[in-house]
Short mmCIF file of C-alpha atoms in Angstrom, two decimals:
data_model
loop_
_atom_site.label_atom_id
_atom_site.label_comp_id
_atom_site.label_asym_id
_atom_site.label_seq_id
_atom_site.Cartn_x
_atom_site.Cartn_y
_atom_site.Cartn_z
CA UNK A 9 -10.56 -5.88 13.03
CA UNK A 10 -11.69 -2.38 15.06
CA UNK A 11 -8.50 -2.67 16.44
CA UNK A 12 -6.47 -1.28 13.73
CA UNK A 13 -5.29 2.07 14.32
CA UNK A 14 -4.51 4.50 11.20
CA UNK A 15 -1.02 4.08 11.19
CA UNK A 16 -1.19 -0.10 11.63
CA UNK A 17 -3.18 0.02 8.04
CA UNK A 18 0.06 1.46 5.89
CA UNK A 19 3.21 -1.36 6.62
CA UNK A 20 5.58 0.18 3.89
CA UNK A 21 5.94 1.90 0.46
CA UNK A 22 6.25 -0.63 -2.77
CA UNK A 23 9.33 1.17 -4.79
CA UNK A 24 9.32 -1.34 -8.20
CA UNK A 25 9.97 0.86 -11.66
CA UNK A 26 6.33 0.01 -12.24
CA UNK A 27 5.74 1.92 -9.25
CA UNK A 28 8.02 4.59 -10.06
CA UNK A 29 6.45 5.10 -13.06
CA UNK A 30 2.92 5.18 -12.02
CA UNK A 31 3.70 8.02 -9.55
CA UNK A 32 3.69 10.68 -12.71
CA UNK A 33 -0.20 9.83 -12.72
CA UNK A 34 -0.41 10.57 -9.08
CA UNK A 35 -0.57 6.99 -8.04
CA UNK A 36 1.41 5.38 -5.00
CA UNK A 37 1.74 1.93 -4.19
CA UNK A 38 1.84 0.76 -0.39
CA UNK A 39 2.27 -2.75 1.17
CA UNK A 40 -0.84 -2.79 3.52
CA UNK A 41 -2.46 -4.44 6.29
CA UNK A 42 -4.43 -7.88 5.46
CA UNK A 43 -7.41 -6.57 7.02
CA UNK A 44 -7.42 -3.28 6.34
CA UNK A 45 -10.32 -2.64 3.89
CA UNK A 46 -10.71 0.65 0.94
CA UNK A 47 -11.63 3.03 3.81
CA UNK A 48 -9.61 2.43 6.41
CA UNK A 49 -6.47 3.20 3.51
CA UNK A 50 -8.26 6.07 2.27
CA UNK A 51 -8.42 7.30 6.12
CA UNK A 52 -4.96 6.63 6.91
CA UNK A 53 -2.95 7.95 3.56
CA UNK A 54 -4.92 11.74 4.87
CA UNK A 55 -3.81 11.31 8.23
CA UNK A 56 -0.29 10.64 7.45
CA UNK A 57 0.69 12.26 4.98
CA UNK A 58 -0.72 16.19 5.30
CA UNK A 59 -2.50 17.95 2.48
CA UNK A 60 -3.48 14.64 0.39
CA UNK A 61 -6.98 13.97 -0.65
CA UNK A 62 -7.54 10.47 -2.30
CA UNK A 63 -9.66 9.44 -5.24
CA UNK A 64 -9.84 5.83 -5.23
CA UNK A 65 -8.01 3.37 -3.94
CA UNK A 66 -7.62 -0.35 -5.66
CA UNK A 67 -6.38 -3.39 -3.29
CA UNK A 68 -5.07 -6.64 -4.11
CA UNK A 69 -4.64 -9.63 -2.41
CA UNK A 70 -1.89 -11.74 -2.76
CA UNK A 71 -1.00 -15.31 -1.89
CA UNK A 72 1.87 -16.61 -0.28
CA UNK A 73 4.29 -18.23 -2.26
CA UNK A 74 5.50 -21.87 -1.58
CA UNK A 75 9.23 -22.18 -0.43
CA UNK A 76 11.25 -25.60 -0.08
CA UNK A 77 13.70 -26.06 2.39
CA UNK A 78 14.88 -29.64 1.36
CA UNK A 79 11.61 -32.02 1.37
CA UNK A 80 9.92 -29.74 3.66
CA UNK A 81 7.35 -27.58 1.91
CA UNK A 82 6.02 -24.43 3.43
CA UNK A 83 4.59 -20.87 2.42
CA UNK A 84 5.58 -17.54 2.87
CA UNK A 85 2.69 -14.93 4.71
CA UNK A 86 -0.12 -13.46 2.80
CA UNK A 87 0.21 -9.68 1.65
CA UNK A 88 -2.11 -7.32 0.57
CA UNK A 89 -0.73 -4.56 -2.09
CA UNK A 90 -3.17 -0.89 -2.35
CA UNK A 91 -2.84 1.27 -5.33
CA UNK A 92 -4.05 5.14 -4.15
CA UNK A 93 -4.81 7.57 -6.54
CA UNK A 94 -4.73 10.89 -5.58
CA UNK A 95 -6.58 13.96 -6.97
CA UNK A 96 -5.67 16.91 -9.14
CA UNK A 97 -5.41 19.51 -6.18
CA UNK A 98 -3.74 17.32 -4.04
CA UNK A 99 -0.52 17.37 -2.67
CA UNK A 100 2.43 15.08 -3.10
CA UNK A 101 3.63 12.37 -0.91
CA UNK A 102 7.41 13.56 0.36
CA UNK A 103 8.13 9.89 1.30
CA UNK A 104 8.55 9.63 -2.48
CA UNK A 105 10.81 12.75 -3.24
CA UNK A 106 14.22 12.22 -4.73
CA UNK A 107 13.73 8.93 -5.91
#
C-alpha cells in the first residue's frame, strides 16, 4: 500500500446531478483508489489541484455488482467513491468549471 503515489489515489471525477448539485456546498465527488485511505485523498486533492485546502473527506466502499453472461455468473471490480469537502477560503476545482 506505500506504493501509491499522490496522483494513483484520484482515478476520475464522479459527474451524476447529485454530484452536480453538491458542488454549490463545496463538495466534489471522485472515483478513488481501493486502498487509498482519508489521508492519502486529503494529500492528493492539495497536490493536484493548487490553492485547495480540504475539510473532511467521507469514503465509501462499494461492491461489485453481479453480471450474467448466459449461465455464467461473474462480478464486476470493487470501487471506492470519496466525497471532499472543501473549506470556506478555499479555492475551486477548475476540472469542474463549465459544467
Amino acid at each position: 500500500m506505500a506504493s501509491i503515489q499522490y496522483y494513483d489515489v484520484i482515478l476520475k471525477p464522479i459527474i451524476t446531478e447529485k454530484s452536480m448539485n453538491a458542488m454549490s456546498e463545496k463538495k466534489y465527488t471522485f472515483l478513488v483508489h481501493p486502498e487509498a485511505n482519508k489521508t492519502m485523498i486529503k494529500e492528493a486533492v492539495e497536490k493536484m489541484f493548487s490553492g485547495t485546502k480540504v475539510a473532511s473527506v467521507n469514503t465509501m466502499n462499494l461492491e461489485g455488482k453481479t453480471k450474467r453472461r448466459g449461465m455464467t455468473y461473474g462480478k464486476t471490480a470493487k470501487t471506492k467513491k470519496a466525497i471532499v469537502k472543501l473549506t470556506e477560503d478555499s479555492a475551486e476545482i477548475e476540472i469542474f468549471e463549465g459544467l
